[in-house]
Short mmCIF file of C-alpha atoms and ligand atoms in Angstrom, two decimals:
data_model
loop_
_atom_site.label_atom_id
_atom_site.label_comp_id
_atom_site.label_asym_id
_atom_site.label_seq_id
_atom_site.Cartn_x
_atom_site.Cartn_y
_atom_site.Cartn_z
CA MET A 1 -0.20 -29.04 -8.41
CA GLY A 2 -0.66 -25.63 -6.95
CA LEU A 3 -0.77 -24.58 -3.35
CA THR A 4 -3.24 -26.17 -0.99
CA TYR A 5 -5.08 -22.94 -1.63
CA GLN A 6 -7.32 -24.86 -4.01
CA SER A 7 -8.36 -27.29 -1.32
CA THR A 8 -8.56 -24.80 1.52
CA GLY A 9 -10.23 -22.18 -0.62
CA ARG A 10 -10.59 -18.48 -0.24
CA SER A 11 -13.02 -18.51 2.66
CA THR A 12 -10.62 -20.44 4.88
CA THR A 13 -7.84 -18.03 4.08
CA ARG A 14 -10.17 -15.20 4.97
CA GLU A 15 -11.13 -16.83 8.25
CA ILE A 16 -7.50 -16.64 9.30
CA PHE A 17 -8.02 -12.87 9.14
CA ASN A 18 -11.21 -13.10 11.23
CA VAL A 19 -13.42 -11.93 8.37
CA HIS A 20 -16.93 -12.65 9.55
CA ASN A 21 -19.35 -14.55 7.32
CA ALA A 22 -16.40 -15.31 5.11
CA GLY A 23 -17.36 -16.84 1.82
CA SER A 24 -20.96 -15.68 1.73
CA GLU A 25 -20.29 -12.01 1.06
CA LEU A 26 -18.19 -9.75 -1.07
CA VAL A 27 -15.10 -8.55 0.77
CA ILE A 28 -13.77 -5.05 0.14
CA ALA A 29 -10.51 -3.67 1.56
CA LEU A 30 -9.78 -0.01 2.25
CA ALA A 31 -6.10 0.87 1.89
CA GLY A 32 -4.27 4.20 1.88
CA ASN A 33 -1.56 6.40 3.36
CA PRO A 34 -2.05 7.46 6.99
CA ASN A 35 -4.57 10.25 7.54
CA THR A 36 -6.20 10.22 4.09
CA GLY A 37 -9.71 9.63 5.46
CA LYS A 38 -9.97 5.83 5.24
CA SER A 39 -11.86 5.56 8.53
CA THR A 40 -14.11 8.45 7.54
CA VAL A 41 -14.95 6.66 4.27
CA PHE A 42 -15.37 3.43 6.23
CA ASN A 43 -17.76 5.00 8.74
CA ALA A 44 -19.74 6.77 6.03
CA LEU A 45 -20.24 3.54 4.07
CA THR A 46 -20.94 1.22 6.99
CA GLY A 47 -22.62 3.47 9.55
CA LEU A 48 -23.24 1.53 12.74
CA ARG A 49 -22.84 -1.86 11.12
CA GLN A 50 -19.32 -2.46 12.31
CA HIS A 51 -17.15 -4.12 14.90
CA THR A 52 -13.61 -3.45 15.94
CA GLY A 53 -10.86 -5.61 17.37
CA ASN A 54 -7.28 -6.52 16.64
CA TRP A 55 -5.68 -8.22 13.71
CA PRO A 56 -5.02 -11.87 14.62
CA GLY A 57 -1.86 -11.99 16.71
CA LYS A 58 -1.15 -8.28 16.22
CA THR A 59 -1.76 -5.20 18.30
CA VAL A 60 -2.90 -3.30 15.23
CA LEU A 61 -6.50 -2.07 15.44
CA ARG A 62 -8.88 -3.61 13.01
CA ALA A 63 -12.33 -2.45 11.94
CA GLU A 64 -14.81 -4.43 9.91
CA GLY A 65 -18.21 -3.28 8.76
CA SER A 66 -20.82 -3.98 6.15
CA PHE A 67 -23.19 -2.31 3.77
CA ILE A 68 -25.86 -3.39 1.35
CA HIS A 69 -25.93 -2.17 -2.22
CA GLY A 70 -28.20 -3.42 -4.98
CA GLY A 71 -29.38 -6.24 -2.73
CA ARG A 72 -25.84 -7.54 -2.20
CA HIS A 73 -24.04 -7.68 1.11
CA TYR A 74 -20.54 -6.17 1.26
CA THR A 75 -18.02 -6.61 4.07
CA LEU A 76 -15.60 -3.71 4.36
CA ILE A 77 -12.19 -3.99 6.04
CA ASP A 78 -10.37 -0.83 7.13
CA LEU A 79 -6.64 -1.57 6.65
CA PRO A 80 -3.99 0.29 8.65
CA GLY A 81 -2.63 3.43 6.98
CA THR A 82 0.74 2.78 5.30
CA TYR A 83 3.13 4.45 2.88
CA SER A 84 4.07 1.16 1.25
CA LEU A 85 3.44 -2.57 1.27
CA HIS A 86 6.98 -3.71 1.84
CA ALA A 87 6.30 -5.03 5.34
CA ASN A 88 8.67 -2.52 6.96
CA SER A 89 6.28 -2.34 9.92
CA VAL A 90 3.51 -4.45 11.45
CA GLU A 91 0.96 -2.18 9.78
CA GLU A 92 2.49 -2.69 6.35
CA GLU A 93 2.67 -6.42 6.96
CA VAL A 94 -1.00 -6.59 7.98
CA ALA A 95 -2.08 -4.61 4.90
CA ARG A 96 0.09 -6.62 2.52
CA ASP A 97 -0.94 -9.98 3.95
CA PHE A 98 -4.61 -9.11 3.73
CA LEU A 99 -4.39 -8.00 0.09
CA CYS A 100 -2.18 -10.90 -0.83
CA PHE A 101 -3.79 -13.79 1.03
CA ALA A 102 -7.39 -12.81 1.81
CA LYS A 103 -7.75 -11.60 -1.78
CA PRO A 104 -10.55 -9.06 -1.39
CA ASP A 105 -13.06 -8.84 -4.23
CA ALA A 106 -12.14 -5.18 -4.60
CA THR A 107 -9.68 -2.81 -2.93
CA VAL A 108 -10.32 0.89 -2.52
CA VAL A 109 -7.14 2.96 -2.27
CA VAL A 110 -8.07 6.19 -0.47
CA VAL A 111 -5.69 8.95 -1.55
CA ASP A 112 -5.28 12.53 -0.36
CA GLY A 113 -6.44 14.75 -3.22
CA THR A 114 -4.19 17.59 -2.03
CA CYS A 115 -1.15 15.37 -2.16
CA LEU A 116 -1.52 12.89 -5.02
CA GLU A 117 2.17 12.67 -5.76
CA ARG A 118 2.89 11.10 -2.37
CA ASN A 119 -0.21 8.91 -2.34
CA LEU A 120 0.01 7.32 -5.77
CA ASN A 121 3.09 5.32 -4.76
CA LEU A 122 0.90 3.12 -2.58
CA ALA A 123 -1.82 2.94 -5.25
CA LEU A 124 0.75 1.62 -7.74
CA GLN A 125 1.95 -0.94 -5.20
CA VAL A 126 -1.59 -2.16 -4.55
CA MET A 127 -2.14 -2.41 -8.31
CA GLU A 128 0.90 -4.70 -8.50
CA ILE A 129 -0.83 -7.14 -6.15
CA THR A 130 -4.41 -6.99 -7.38
CA ASP A 131 -6.24 -5.79 -10.50
CA ASN A 132 -9.49 -5.06 -8.69
CA VAL A 133 -8.63 -1.57 -7.54
CA ILE A 134 -10.69 1.61 -7.22
CA VAL A 135 -8.88 4.84 -6.42
CA CYS A 136 -10.86 7.15 -4.16
CA VAL A 137 -9.51 10.72 -4.39
CA ASN A 138 -10.62 11.97 -0.99
CA LEU A 139 -10.35 15.44 0.59
CA ILE A 140 -11.46 16.84 -2.75
CA ASP A 141 -13.03 19.75 -0.80
CA GLU A 142 -9.57 20.60 0.58
CA ALA A 143 -8.09 20.36 -2.91
CA ARG A 144 -10.76 22.74 -4.22
CA ARG A 145 -10.06 25.11 -1.36
CA LYS A 146 -6.40 25.14 -2.41
CA ASN A 147 -7.42 25.78 -6.02
CA MET A 148 -6.18 22.40 -7.14
CA HIS A 149 -8.06 20.84 -10.04
CA ILE A 150 -7.80 17.12 -10.52
CA ASN A 151 -8.62 15.68 -13.92
CA ILE A 152 -10.34 12.50 -12.76
CA ASN A 153 -10.74 10.98 -16.24
CA LYS A 154 -7.12 11.55 -17.08
CA LEU A 155 -6.02 10.00 -13.79
CA SER A 156 -8.30 7.03 -14.37
CA ASN A 157 -6.89 6.51 -17.88
CA ALA A 158 -3.32 6.84 -16.65
CA LEU A 159 -3.85 4.27 -13.89
CA GLY A 160 -6.22 1.98 -15.78
CA VAL A 161 -8.62 1.73 -12.82
CA PRO A 162 -11.82 3.57 -11.83
CA VAL A 163 -11.23 6.82 -9.93
CA VAL A 164 -13.91 8.44 -7.77
CA PRO A 165 -13.54 11.89 -6.16
CA THR A 166 -14.97 12.19 -2.64
CA ALA A 167 -15.19 14.53 0.32
CA ALA A 168 -16.01 11.78 2.80
CA ARG A 169 -16.50 14.07 5.80
CA GLY A 170 -19.22 15.94 3.94
CA GLY A 171 -20.67 12.80 2.36
CA GLU A 172 -19.81 13.91 -1.17
CA GLY A 173 -19.21 11.23 -3.79
CA LEU A 174 -20.01 8.29 -1.53
CA SER A 175 -22.86 6.85 -3.58
CA GLU A 176 -20.63 7.01 -6.67
CA LEU A 177 -17.93 5.24 -4.68
CA MET A 178 -20.36 2.52 -3.62
CA ALA A 179 -21.45 2.04 -7.22
CA ALA A 180 -17.83 1.80 -8.38
CA ILE A 181 -17.06 -0.76 -5.66
CA SER A 182 -19.97 -2.93 -6.67
CA ASP A 183 -19.11 -2.63 -10.39
CA VAL A 184 -15.62 -3.93 -9.74
CA ALA A 185 -16.54 -6.53 -7.09
CA LEU A 186 -19.24 -8.01 -9.32
CA GLY A 187 -17.09 -7.90 -12.44
CA ARG A 188 -19.25 -5.40 -14.34
CA VAL A 189 -16.15 -3.24 -14.62
CA VAL A 190 -12.79 -4.94 -15.08
CA PRO A 191 -9.89 -2.64 -14.15
CA LYS A 192 -6.76 -2.95 -16.27
CA PRO A 193 -4.05 -1.47 -14.04
CA VAL A 194 -1.22 0.25 -15.87
CA LEU A 195 1.77 -1.30 -14.14
CA VAL A 196 5.17 0.19 -13.49
CA ARG A 197 7.76 -0.95 -16.04
CA TYR A 198 11.14 -1.30 -14.41
CA SER A 199 14.61 -1.02 -15.93
CA ASP A 200 15.59 -3.57 -18.60
CA ALA A 201 17.72 -5.47 -16.10
CA VAL A 202 14.84 -5.81 -13.64
CA GLU A 203 12.30 -6.71 -16.34
CA LYS A 204 14.70 -9.37 -17.60
CA ALA A 205 15.03 -10.81 -14.10
CA ILE A 206 11.24 -10.82 -13.74
CA ALA A 207 10.93 -12.69 -17.03
CA GLN A 208 13.26 -15.35 -15.68
CA VAL A 209 11.75 -15.70 -12.21
CA GLU A 210 8.03 -15.32 -12.90
CA PRO A 211 7.51 -18.61 -14.80
CA LYS A 212 9.17 -20.44 -11.92
CA VAL A 213 6.95 -18.68 -9.41
CA ARG A 214 3.89 -19.60 -11.45
CA GLU A 215 5.02 -23.22 -11.48
CA ILE A 216 5.31 -23.25 -7.70
CA ILE A 217 2.37 -21.21 -6.46
CA GLY A 218 0.02 -21.20 -9.43
CA ALA A 219 -1.87 -18.05 -10.28
CA HIS A 220 -3.40 -17.44 -6.85
CA ILE A 221 -1.03 -14.69 -5.87
CA ASN A 222 0.07 -12.20 -8.49
CA THR A 223 3.17 -13.89 -9.86
CA ARG A 224 4.82 -10.75 -11.28
CA TRP A 225 4.58 -9.17 -7.85
CA VAL A 226 5.98 -12.24 -6.07
CA ALA A 227 8.83 -12.33 -8.62
CA LEU A 228 9.56 -8.68 -7.91
CA ARG A 229 9.62 -9.31 -4.17
CA LEU A 230 11.98 -12.25 -4.62
CA ILE A 231 14.32 -10.18 -6.78
CA ASP A 232 14.22 -7.58 -4.02
CA GLY A 233 15.40 -10.26 -1.58
CA ASP A 234 12.16 -10.14 0.43
CA THR A 235 12.44 -13.25 2.58
CA LYS A 236 9.50 -12.14 4.73
CA LEU A 237 7.10 -12.75 1.87
CA VAL A 238 8.34 -16.32 1.48
CA GLN A 239 7.81 -16.79 5.23
CA ALA A 240 4.30 -15.35 4.92
CA ILE A 241 3.47 -17.64 2.01
CA GLN A 242 4.62 -20.54 4.14
CA ARG A 243 2.59 -19.36 7.08
CA TYR A 244 -0.61 -18.94 5.12
CA TYR A 245 -0.35 -21.94 2.86
CA ASN A 246 1.93 -24.03 5.04
CA ASP A 247 2.85 -26.68 2.57
CA GLN A 248 5.90 -28.01 0.92
CA GLU A 249 5.52 -26.12 -2.34
CA SER A 250 6.49 -22.94 -0.56
CA LYS A 251 9.75 -24.61 0.37
CA GLN A 252 10.39 -24.60 -3.34
CA ALA A 253 9.80 -20.86 -3.31
CA GLU A 254 12.56 -20.63 -0.75
CA ALA A 255 14.75 -22.76 -2.97
CA ALA A 256 14.02 -20.38 -5.84
CA LEU A 257 15.04 -17.54 -3.58
CA GLU A 258 18.30 -19.29 -2.72
CA VAL A 259 19.06 -19.74 -6.40
CA LEU A 260 18.82 -15.98 -6.75
CA ALA A 261 20.88 -15.17 -3.69
CA MET B 1 28.51 15.40 -5.00
CA ASN B 2 30.88 17.65 -3.08
CA ASN B 3 28.48 20.18 -1.63
CA SER B 4 26.05 17.54 -0.36
CA THR B 5 25.32 17.43 3.36
CA PRO B 6 23.51 14.80 5.41
CA LEU B 7 19.91 15.77 6.13
CA ASN B 8 20.43 15.78 9.92
CA ARG B 9 22.92 18.68 9.62
CA LEU B 10 20.31 21.15 8.37
CA GLY B 11 18.85 23.71 10.75
CA ASN B 12 15.15 24.12 11.47
CA GLY B 13 13.25 25.80 8.66
CA CYS B 14 15.85 24.86 6.04
CA CYS B 15 14.82 23.47 2.68
CA ALA B 16 16.93 21.09 0.67
CA LEU B 17 16.85 18.82 -2.38
CA VAL B 18 17.77 15.16 -2.11
CA THR B 19 20.87 14.27 -4.14
CA GLU B 20 21.63 10.75 -3.04
CA LEU B 21 20.69 8.00 -0.59
CA ASN B 22 23.65 6.53 1.19
CA ALA B 23 21.78 3.34 2.11
CA GLU B 24 21.16 -0.12 0.78
CA GLY B 25 18.54 -2.82 1.12
CA LEU B 26 15.53 -2.31 3.35
CA THR B 27 16.62 1.07 4.66
CA ARG B 28 16.98 2.39 1.11
CA ARG B 29 13.62 0.88 0.16
CA ARG B 30 11.94 2.50 3.14
CA LEU B 31 13.42 5.93 2.38
CA LEU B 32 12.29 5.63 -1.25
CA ASP B 33 8.80 4.57 -0.13
CA LEU B 34 8.57 7.72 1.94
CA GLY B 35 9.17 9.67 -1.28
CA LEU B 36 12.88 10.48 -0.96
CA VAL B 37 13.97 10.05 -4.57
CA PRO B 38 16.73 12.36 -5.86
CA GLY B 39 15.38 15.84 -6.56
CA THR B 40 12.73 15.69 -3.83
CA LYS B 41 12.33 18.80 -1.70
CA VAL B 42 12.58 18.32 2.07
CA GLU B 43 11.93 20.91 4.76
CA VAL B 44 13.16 20.68 8.36
CA ILE B 45 10.12 21.28 10.57
CA ARG B 46 11.50 20.87 14.08
CA ARG B 47 13.67 18.88 16.43
CA SER B 48 12.68 17.00 19.55
CA PRO B 49 14.12 18.48 22.77
CA LEU B 50 17.24 16.33 22.63
CA GLY B 51 17.80 17.13 18.94
CA ASP B 52 16.88 13.66 17.77
CA PRO B 53 14.60 12.62 16.09
CA ILE B 54 13.97 15.43 13.62
CA ALA B 55 10.65 16.04 11.86
CA PHE B 56 10.64 16.77 8.13
CA ASN B 57 8.03 17.74 5.59
CA ILE B 58 8.34 15.27 2.74
CA ARG B 59 5.86 15.67 -0.09
CA GLY B 60 3.16 16.97 2.20
CA ALA B 61 3.51 14.52 5.11
CA ILE B 62 5.37 15.20 8.36
CA ILE B 63 7.80 12.37 8.93
CA ALA B 64 10.30 11.96 11.77
CA PHE B 65 13.71 10.41 11.30
CA ARG B 66 16.31 9.38 13.80
CA LYS B 67 19.86 10.53 13.17
CA GLU B 68 20.85 7.09 11.82
CA GLU B 69 18.24 7.45 9.08
CA ALA B 70 18.56 11.16 8.37
CA GLU B 71 22.33 11.02 7.94
CA LYS B 72 21.87 8.57 5.07
CA VAL B 73 19.96 11.14 3.06
CA LEU B 74 22.35 13.51 1.26
CA VAL B 75 20.96 16.86 0.23
CA VAL B 76 21.89 20.27 -1.15
CA GLN B 77 20.39 23.23 0.64
CA VAL B 78 18.11 25.61 -1.28
CA SER B 79 16.78 28.93 -0.09
N1 GTP C 301 -11.95 18.30 4.75
C1 GTP C 301 -12.04 16.99 4.79
N2 GTP C 301 -11.59 16.31 5.86
C2 GTP C 301 -11.67 14.96 5.86
C3 GTP C 301 -12.21 14.25 4.78
N3 GTP C 301 -12.14 12.94 5.06
C4 GTP C 301 -11.58 12.84 6.27
N4 GTP C 301 -11.30 14.06 6.77
C5 GTP C 301 -10.64 14.36 8.05
O1 GTP C 301 -9.30 13.91 7.98
C6 GTP C 301 -8.86 13.41 9.26
C7 GTP C 301 -8.34 11.99 9.12
O2 GTP C 301 -9.41 11.13 8.78
P1 GTP C 301 -9.39 9.57 9.12
O3 GTP C 301 -10.63 9.01 8.51
O4 GTP C 301 -9.16 9.34 10.54
O5 GTP C 301 -8.12 9.12 8.29
P2 GTP C 301 -7.48 7.67 8.21
O6 GTP C 301 -6.98 7.49 6.83
O7 GTP C 301 -8.42 6.64 8.73
O8 GTP C 301 -6.24 7.82 9.20
P3 GTP C 301 -5.33 6.63 9.79
O9 GTP C 301 -6.23 5.48 10.14
O10 GTP C 301 -4.68 7.26 10.98
O11 GTP C 301 -4.35 6.28 8.74
C8 GTP C 301 -10.06 13.52 10.17
O12 GTP C 301 -9.93 14.71 10.90
C9 GTP C 301 -11.25 13.62 9.22
O13 GTP C 301 -12.34 14.31 9.76
C10 GTP C 301 -12.68 15.01 3.64
O14 GTP C 301 -13.14 14.46 2.64
N5 GTP C 301 -12.57 16.35 3.70
MG1 MG C 302 -8.15 5.16 10.24
#
C-alpha cells in the first residue's frame, strides 16, 4: 500500500496549493534563482490571463496564469526565486513543496545566462525532484552584450534536458520555450536528467535507504531525492510529507529517519 | 590553513578565495547553496552603517551576511 496519494489523487494535492481548475489542465511551474526573469517569462507567456494572491498560509506572493498552445490549456505557476530547495526559508519551502507534492507536468528552470555557474545549482536540485525539466537560459541578450557564448546543445546534452535560450524582456525565444514546454508536458519529449553522483559513502547510503523509502511512499515522490534528504537529516521534509499526505505510512518514514539518526 | 581569515574581517573592496567553511548542518548547507565551495572568489561590496551585515559578491549575486554567518567562512585574501 502506498500513500493515500492514490486515493486522493493529484488534483486534490494541487487544490491544496490553490491551483485553479486543477486536474483539467496541464500545470507548469516556473522556478529559478532570484532576479533571473521568471516573472518576465511568466508575463510574456500568460499576458493578462493571470491572478495573484498568496501561497496558502504563507505571506509569499503567488502568481498563476494560463496560456493556450496547440489547443491545450496550460496553467503556469510563478514560484518564488530561490538559490536552493532545502527549505532554508519560506520561499524555498514553498517552491520545494510545490514541485514535490503538486507534481507539475513540467518545470521550467529560468537561469541567468550571464551567470550559469551560480544558477545551475538550482537546476540540478530541481532535476533531482522531477524529470520533466526544461532549462530556460534567459538574459541571453545580456550574455551576448558581454561577449559570452553559450553552447546550448552542449548544455542540453550535459544536463539531459531541453534547453531554450530566451531574452524574455524582448520576447526572444518565447515561442520555442512554449513548444518545449508542451513537448515535455505532453510526453513528446522525455527528458533524461543527468543526476549528480555523490561520493561512494553517500551513494552507498542512498542504496540502503532508497528501497525502504520506496516501500513506504511508493514512487509518487522521487525516492532517490527523499533518500538524500533523509541522509541529510532533513526532518522538515518528513513533516511536509505528513502534512500533505497525512497518513500513518509517513510515520514509518519518521521511523526510518530515526533508524538513521 | 594558517593564513586564513574569517570573511567578516576583510575590508570593503577586498577579494578573497574561500578555503574552508567552519560550519555544520543547515548553516553549512546554506553557505554551500549560495555557492561558497572552497576556491570560490568573494568580493566585499559594502557594509551597512553599523558594520553588520556585510554585502558580498558571490558568483555574480550580491548577498548579505550577518557577522555570525560571515565569520564561518574562512578565506585567503587575493589582490
Ligand atoms: N536584458 C534583459 N533583461 C531582462 C530579461 N528578462 C528579465 N529582465 C529584467 O530583469 C529584471 C528581473 O526580472 P523579473 O522577471 O522580475 O525576475 P524574477 O526572476 O521574477 O525575480 P524575483 O521574482 O525577484 O526572483 C527586470 O528588470 C526585467 O526587466 C531579459 O531577457 N533580458
Ligand atoms: Mg518574480
